[in-house]
Amino acid sequence: MDLDIKQHLPEDFHPQSKVWIYQSNRLFLISEALQLEELLNEFVQQWKSHGDEVTGFANLFYGRFIVLMADESKTGVSGCSTDSSVRLIKKIEEQFNVQLFNRQLLAFVIKDKIELIPMEQLPYAINNKFIIPNSLFFNNAITTKEDLETNWIVPAGESWLSRYFEKSIS
């Protein structure tokens, strides 16, 4: 599995460009991904902040993660433009019958596949060594392009999940 996403991101966006990641509770089918690509492209082309065009980017990664990005070095993103992106994500949830706001599902790379583990099952997964500190974790809490490139997919033990590994040792 190729986890280097830099090649798929716009090179000319500022490293501090604002990023939002929405993780689906299931993989999108190929037919859905094609429809989704159209919706995302349409949105980015008309994305505005107080009447000014937002320099935006949107893409589906690994068939499961919708990444939205706004280069605020060109146009700042306001509450209204953020609201419009949230409306888009809610529309996608309805149209494709997926959950994109469930932050209780954690994504890991396990045996070269992306697997979701509900937050409440994390202690069990750690105690039984299904998840170890070196397991790759999708840290969807990141907020910038720079973090997306360097801190999105990280060993779980180097993320905010590290405290769960400390508990399992004692």
PDB file of C-alpha atoms in Angstrom:
ATOM      1  CA  MET A   1       0.000   0.000   0.000  1.00  0.00           C
ATOM      2  CA  ASP A   2       1.482   3.346  -1.070  1.00  0.00           C
ATOM      3  CA  LEU A   3       1.097   5.718   1.864  1.00  0.00           C
ATOM      4  CA  ASP A   4       2.963   8.667   0.330  1.00  0.00           C
ATOM      5  CA  ILE A   5       0.204  11.144  -0.456  1.00  0.00           C
ATOM      6  CA  LYS A   6       2.468  14.141  -1.225  1.00  0.00           C
ATOM      7  CA  GLN A   7       2.399  13.298  -4.919  1.00  0.00           C
ATOM      8  CA  HIS A   8      -1.395  13.700  -4.907  1.00  0.00           C
ATOM      9  CA  LEU A   9      -1.485  17.089  -3.202  1.00  0.00           C
ATOM     10  CA  PRO A  10      -1.193  20.479  -4.888  1.00  0.00           C
ATOM     11  CA  GLU A  11       2.446  21.577  -4.752  1.00  0.00           C
ATOM     12  CA  ASP A  12       1.640  25.284  -4.943  1.00  0.00           C
ATOM     13  CA  PHE A  13      -0.495  25.349  -1.763  1.00  0.00           C
ATOM     14  CA  HIS A  14       1.059  26.976   1.300  1.00  0.00           C
ATOM     15  CA  PRO A  15       2.233  24.469   3.972  1.00  0.00           C
ATOM     16  CA  GLN A  16      -0.180  26.088   6.462  1.00  0.00           C
ATOM     17  CA  SER A  17      -3.189  25.597   4.172  1.00  0.00           C
ATOM     18  CA  LYS A  18      -6.226  24.587   6.233  1.00  0.00           C
ATOM     19  CA  VAL A  19      -7.141  20.864   6.038  1.00  0.00           C
ATOM     20  CA  TRP A  20     -10.264  18.951   7.011  1.00  0.00           C
ATOM     21  CA  ILE A  21     -10.389  15.151   6.904  1.00  0.00           C
ATOM     22  CA  TYR A  22     -13.653  13.217   6.838  1.00  0.00           C
ATOM     23  CA  GLN A  23     -13.346   9.457   7.286  1.00  0.00           C
ATOM     24  CA  SER A  24     -16.056   7.205   5.938  1.00  0.00           C
ATOM     25  CA  ASN A  25     -17.330   4.282   7.971  1.00  0.00           C
ATOM     26  CA  ARG A  26     -16.983   2.158   4.834  1.00  0.00           C
ATOM     27  CA  LEU A  27     -15.111   2.102   1.543  1.00  0.00           C
ATOM     28  CA  PHE A  28     -16.742   3.921  -1.330  1.00  0.00           C
ATOM     29  CA  LEU A  29     -17.483   1.710  -4.317  1.00  0.00           C
ATOM     30  CA  ILE A  30     -15.651   2.657  -7.518  1.00  0.00           C
ATOM     31  CA  SER A  31     -18.884   3.939  -9.066  1.00  0.00           C
ATOM     32  CA  GLU A  32     -19.499   6.044  -5.949  1.00  0.00           C
ATOM     33  CA  ALA A  33     -15.918   7.337  -5.953  1.00  0.00           C
ATOM     34  CA  LEU A  34     -16.381   8.576  -9.520  1.00  0.00           C
ATOM     35  CA  GLN A  35     -19.577  10.399  -8.546  1.00  0.00           C
ATOM     36  CA  LEU A  36     -17.879  11.737  -5.441  1.00  0.00           C
ATOM     37  CA  GLU A  37     -14.956  13.060  -7.468  1.00  0.00           C
ATOM     38  CA  GLU A  38     -17.427  15.026  -9.577  1.00  0.00           C
ATOM     39  CA  LEU A  39     -19.138  16.477  -6.485  1.00  0.00           C
ATOM     40  CA  LEU A  40     -15.807  17.443  -4.916  1.00  0.00           C
ATOM     41  CA  ASN A  41     -14.532  19.104  -8.095  1.00  0.00           C
ATOM     42  CA  GLU A  42     -17.792  21.030  -8.483  1.00  0.00           C
ATOM     43  CA  PHE A  43     -17.609  22.212  -4.904  1.00  0.00           C
ATOM     44  CA  VAL A  44     -13.992  23.391  -5.141  1.00  0.00           C
ATOM     45  CA  GLN A  45     -14.719  25.293  -8.361  1.00  0.00           C
ATOM     46  CA  GLN A  46     -17.539  27.280  -6.716  1.00  0.00           C
ATOM     47  CA  TRP A  47     -16.121  27.509  -3.147  1.00  0.00           C
ATOM     48  CA  LYS A  48     -16.270  31.117  -1.970  1.00  0.00           C
ATOM     49  CA  SER A  49     -15.497  33.126   1.150  1.00  0.00           C
ATOM     50  CA  HIS A  50     -17.283  36.483   1.365  1.00  0.00           C
ATOM     51  CA  GLY A  51     -17.612  36.494  -2.415  1.00  0.00           C
ATOM     52  CA  ASP A  52     -13.931  35.732  -3.062  1.00  0.00           C
ATOM     53  CA  GLU A  53     -12.904  32.441  -4.617  1.00  0.00           C
ATOM     54  CA  VAL A  54     -11.280  30.015  -2.188  1.00  0.00           C
ATOM     55  CA  THR A  55      -8.195  28.311  -3.580  1.00  0.00           C
ATOM     56  CA  GLY A  56      -9.334  24.839  -2.692  1.00  0.00           C
ATOM     57  CA  PHE A  57      -8.576  21.192  -3.185  1.00  0.00           C
ATOM     58  CA  ALA A  58     -10.691  18.122  -2.488  1.00  0.00           C
ATOM     59  CA  ASN A  59      -9.997  14.470  -3.078  1.00  0.00           C
ATOM     60  CA  LEU A  60     -10.836  10.980  -1.898  1.00  0.00           C
ATOM     61  CA  PHE A  61      -7.879   9.043  -0.514  1.00  0.00           C
ATOM     62  CA  TYR A  62      -7.717   5.273  -0.071  1.00  0.00           C
ATOM     63  CA  GLY A  63     -11.403   5.022  -1.014  1.00  0.00           C
ATOM     64  CA  ARG A  64     -12.335   6.161   2.495  1.00  0.00           C
ATOM     65  CA  PHE A  65     -10.994   9.631   3.414  1.00  0.00           C
ATOM     66  CA  ILE A  66     -12.316  12.879   1.958  1.00  0.00           C
ATOM     67  CA  VAL A  67      -9.656  15.560   2.280  1.00  0.00           C
ATOM     68  CA  LEU A  68     -10.619  19.207   1.833  1.00  0.00           C
ATOM     69  CA  MET A  69      -7.939  21.883   1.729  1.00  0.00           C
ATOM     70  CA  ALA A  70      -8.048  25.679   1.473  1.00  0.00           C
ATOM     71  CA  ASP A  71      -4.963  27.763   0.775  1.00  0.00           C
ATOM     72  CA  GLU A  72      -5.587  30.645   3.148  1.00  0.00           C
ATOM     73  CA  SER A  73      -2.466  32.478   1.973  1.00  0.00           C
ATOM     74  CA  LYS A  74      -4.613  33.542  -0.986  1.00  0.00           C
ATOM     75  CA  THR A  75      -8.119  33.813   0.519  1.00  0.00           C
ATOM     76  CA  GLY A  76      -9.058  33.298   4.156  1.00  0.00           C
ATOM     77  CA  VAL A  77     -11.776  30.802   4.918  1.00  0.00           C
ATOM     78  CA  SER A  78     -14.720  32.280   6.795  1.00  0.00           C
ATOM     79  CA  GLY A  79     -17.468  30.672   8.836  1.00  0.00           C
ATOM     80  CA  CYS A  80     -19.769  30.757   5.807  1.00  0.00           C
ATOM     81  CA  SER A  81     -17.273  28.967   3.563  1.00  0.00           C
ATOM     82  CA  THR A  82     -16.628  26.370   6.262  1.00  0.00           C
ATOM     83  CA  ASP A  83     -20.397  25.919   6.637  1.00  0.00           C
ATOM     84  CA  SER A  84     -20.698  25.313   2.897  1.00  0.00           C
ATOM     85  CA  SER A  85     -18.069  22.547   3.105  1.00  0.00           C
ATOM     86  CA  VAL A  86     -19.947  20.943   6.012  1.00  0.00           C
ATOM     87  CA  ARG A  87     -23.165  21.067   3.966  1.00  0.00           C
ATOM     88  CA  LEU A  88     -21.306  19.267   1.159  1.00  0.00           C
ATOM     89  CA  ILE A  89     -20.137  16.533   3.530  1.00  0.00           C
ATOM     90  CA  LYS A  90     -23.672  16.118   4.933  1.00  0.00           C
ATOM     91  CA  LYS A  91     -24.991  15.854   1.370  1.00  0.00           C
ATOM     92  CA  ILE A  92     -22.404  13.139   0.640  1.00  0.00           C
ATOM     93  CA  GLU A  93     -23.451  11.271   3.790  1.00  0.00           C
ATOM     94  CA  GLU A  94     -27.077  11.264   2.639  1.00  0.00           C
ATOM     95  CA  GLN A  95     -26.393  10.499  -1.014  1.00  0.00           C
ATOM     96  CA  PHE A  96     -24.050   7.577  -0.340  1.00  0.00           C
ATOM     97  CA  ASN A  97     -25.470   6.390   3.001  1.00  0.00           C
ATOM     98  CA  VAL A  98     -22.156   6.729   4.855  1.00  0.00           C
ATOM     99  CA  GLN A  99     -21.025   8.277   8.133  1.00  0.00           C
ATOM    100  CA  LEU A 100     -18.387  10.987   7.778  1.00  0.00           C
ATOM    101  CA  PHE A 101     -18.600  12.713  11.166  1.00  0.00           C
ATOM    102  CA  ASN A 102     -18.092   9.670  13.414  1.00  0.00           C
ATOM    103  CA  ARG A 103     -14.865  10.490  15.265  1.00  0.00           C
ATOM    104  CA  GLN A 104     -15.248   7.338  17.373  1.00  0.00           C
ATOM    105  CA  LEU A 105     -13.988   5.127  14.510  1.00  0.00           C
ATOM    106  CA  LEU A 106     -10.202   4.949  14.377  1.00  0.00           C
ATOM    107  CA  ALA A 107      -8.395   3.885  11.199  1.00  0.00           C
ATOM    108  CA  PHE A 108      -5.232   1.782  11.206  1.00  0.00           C
ATOM    109  CA  VAL A 109      -3.163   0.001   8.580  1.00  0.00           C
ATOM    110  CA  ILE A 110      -3.307  -3.659   9.538  1.00  0.00           C
ATOM    111  CA  LYS A 111      -1.783  -6.292   7.247  1.00  0.00           C
ATOM    112  CA  ASP A 112      -1.616  -3.755   4.403  1.00  0.00           C
ATOM    113  CA  LYS A 113      -5.336  -2.897   4.679  1.00  0.00           C
ATOM    114  CA  ILE A 114      -7.125  -0.018   6.328  1.00  0.00           C
ATOM    115  CA  GLU A 115      -9.183  -1.308   9.224  1.00  0.00           C
ATOM    116  CA  LEU A 116     -11.534   0.638  11.482  1.00  0.00           C
ATOM    117  CA  ILE A 117     -11.677   0.065  15.212  1.00  0.00           C
ATOM    118  CA  PRO A 118     -14.373   1.673  17.368  1.00  0.00           C
ATOM    119  CA  MET A 119     -12.828   3.808  20.113  1.00  0.00           C
ATOM    120  CA  GLU A 120     -14.447   1.702  22.840  1.00  0.00           C
ATOM    121  CA  GLN A 121     -12.650  -1.405  21.478  1.00  0.00           C
ATOM    122  CA  LEU A 122      -9.218   0.238  21.445  1.00  0.00           C
ATOM    123  CA  PRO A 123      -8.137  -0.980  24.924  1.00  0.00           C
ATOM    124  CA  TYR A 124      -9.056  -4.558  23.945  1.00  0.00           C
ATOM    125  CA  ALA A 125      -7.171  -4.251  20.625  1.00  0.00           C
ATOM    126  CA  ILE A 126      -4.078  -2.916  22.407  1.00  0.00           C
ATOM    127  CA  ASN A 127      -4.170  -5.443  25.268  1.00  0.00           C
ATOM    128  CA  ASN A 128      -4.453  -8.283  22.759  1.00  0.00           C
ATOM    129  CA  LYS A 129      -1.694  -6.829  20.522  1.00  0.00           C
ATOM    130  CA  PHE A 130      -3.952  -6.278  17.504  1.00  0.00           C
ATOM    131  CA  ILE A 131      -2.721  -2.693  17.687  1.00  0.00           C
ATOM    132  CA  ILE A 132       0.847  -2.022  18.814  1.00  0.00           C
ATOM    133  CA  PRO A 133       2.755   1.278  19.120  1.00  0.00           C
ATOM    134  CA  ASN A 134       4.196   0.801  15.607  1.00  0.00           C
ATOM    135  CA  SER A 135       0.770   0.206  13.998  1.00  0.00           C
ATOM    136  CA  LEU A 136       0.144   2.963  11.467  1.00  0.00           C
ATOM    137  CA  PHE A 137      -2.698   5.230  12.501  1.00  0.00           C
ATOM    138  CA  PHE A 138      -4.619   7.831  10.484  1.00  0.00           C
ATOM    139  CA  ASN A 139      -4.535  10.914  12.701  1.00  0.00           C
ATOM    140  CA  ASN A 140      -7.555  12.755  11.295  1.00  0.00           C
ATOM    141  CA  ALA A 141      -7.146  15.545  13.858  1.00  0.00           C
ATOM    142  CA  ILE A 142      -4.428  17.251  11.796  1.00  0.00           C
ATOM    143  CA  THR A 143      -5.298  20.710  10.422  1.00  0.00           C
ATOM    144  CA  THR A 144      -2.646  21.826   7.912  1.00  0.00           C
ATOM    145  CA  LYS A 145      -1.173  20.656   4.616  1.00  0.00           C
ATOM    146  CA  GLU A 146       2.214  20.310   6.285  1.00  0.00           C
ATOM    147  CA  ASP A 147       0.709  18.017   8.930  1.00  0.00           C
ATOM    148  CA  LEU A 148      -1.165  16.095   6.256  1.00  0.00           C
ATOM    149  CA  GLU A 149       2.128  15.368   4.516  1.00  0.00           C
ATOM    150  CA  THR A 150       4.086  14.462   7.643  1.00  0.00           C
ATOM    151  CA  ASN A 151       1.749  13.605  10.531  1.00  0.00           C
ATOM    152  CA  TRP A 152      -1.432  12.138   9.081  1.00  0.00           C
ATOM    153  CA  ILE A 153      -0.264   8.531   8.888  1.00  0.00           C
ATOM    154  CA  VAL A 154       1.908   7.902  11.938  1.00  0.00           C
ATOM    155  CA  PRO A 155       2.795   5.097  14.319  1.00  0.00           C
ATOM    156  CA  ALA A 156      -0.029   4.968  16.879  1.00  0.00           C
ATOM    157  CA  GLY A 157       2.469   5.241  19.729  1.00  0.00           C
ATOM    158  CA  GLU A 158       3.617   8.623  18.360  1.00  0.00           C
ATOM    159  CA  SER A 159       0.092  10.054  18.199  1.00  0.00           C
ATOM    160  CA  TRP A 160      -2.457  11.147  20.776  1.00  0.00           C
ATOM    161  CA  LEU A 161      -3.140   7.413  21.251  1.00  0.00           C
ATOM    162  CA  SER A 162       0.204   6.972  23.041  1.00  0.00           C
ATOM    163  CA  ARG A 163      -1.502   7.294  26.446  1.00  0.00           C
ATOM    164  CA  TYR A 164      -3.444   4.089  25.729  1.00  0.00           C
ATOM    165  CA  PHE A 165      -0.219   2.145  25.279  1.00  0.00           C
ATOM    166  CA  GLU A 166       1.157   3.512  28.554  1.00  0.00           C
ATOM    167  CA  LYS A 167      -1.977   2.246  30.334  1.00  0.00           C
ATOM    168  CA  SER A 168      -1.661  -1.249  28.826  1.00  0.00           C
ATOM    169  CA  ILE A 169       1.904  -1.645  30.155  1.00  0.00           C
ATOM    170  CA  SER A 170       0.923  -1.040  33.777  1.00  0.00           C
TER     171      SER A 170
END
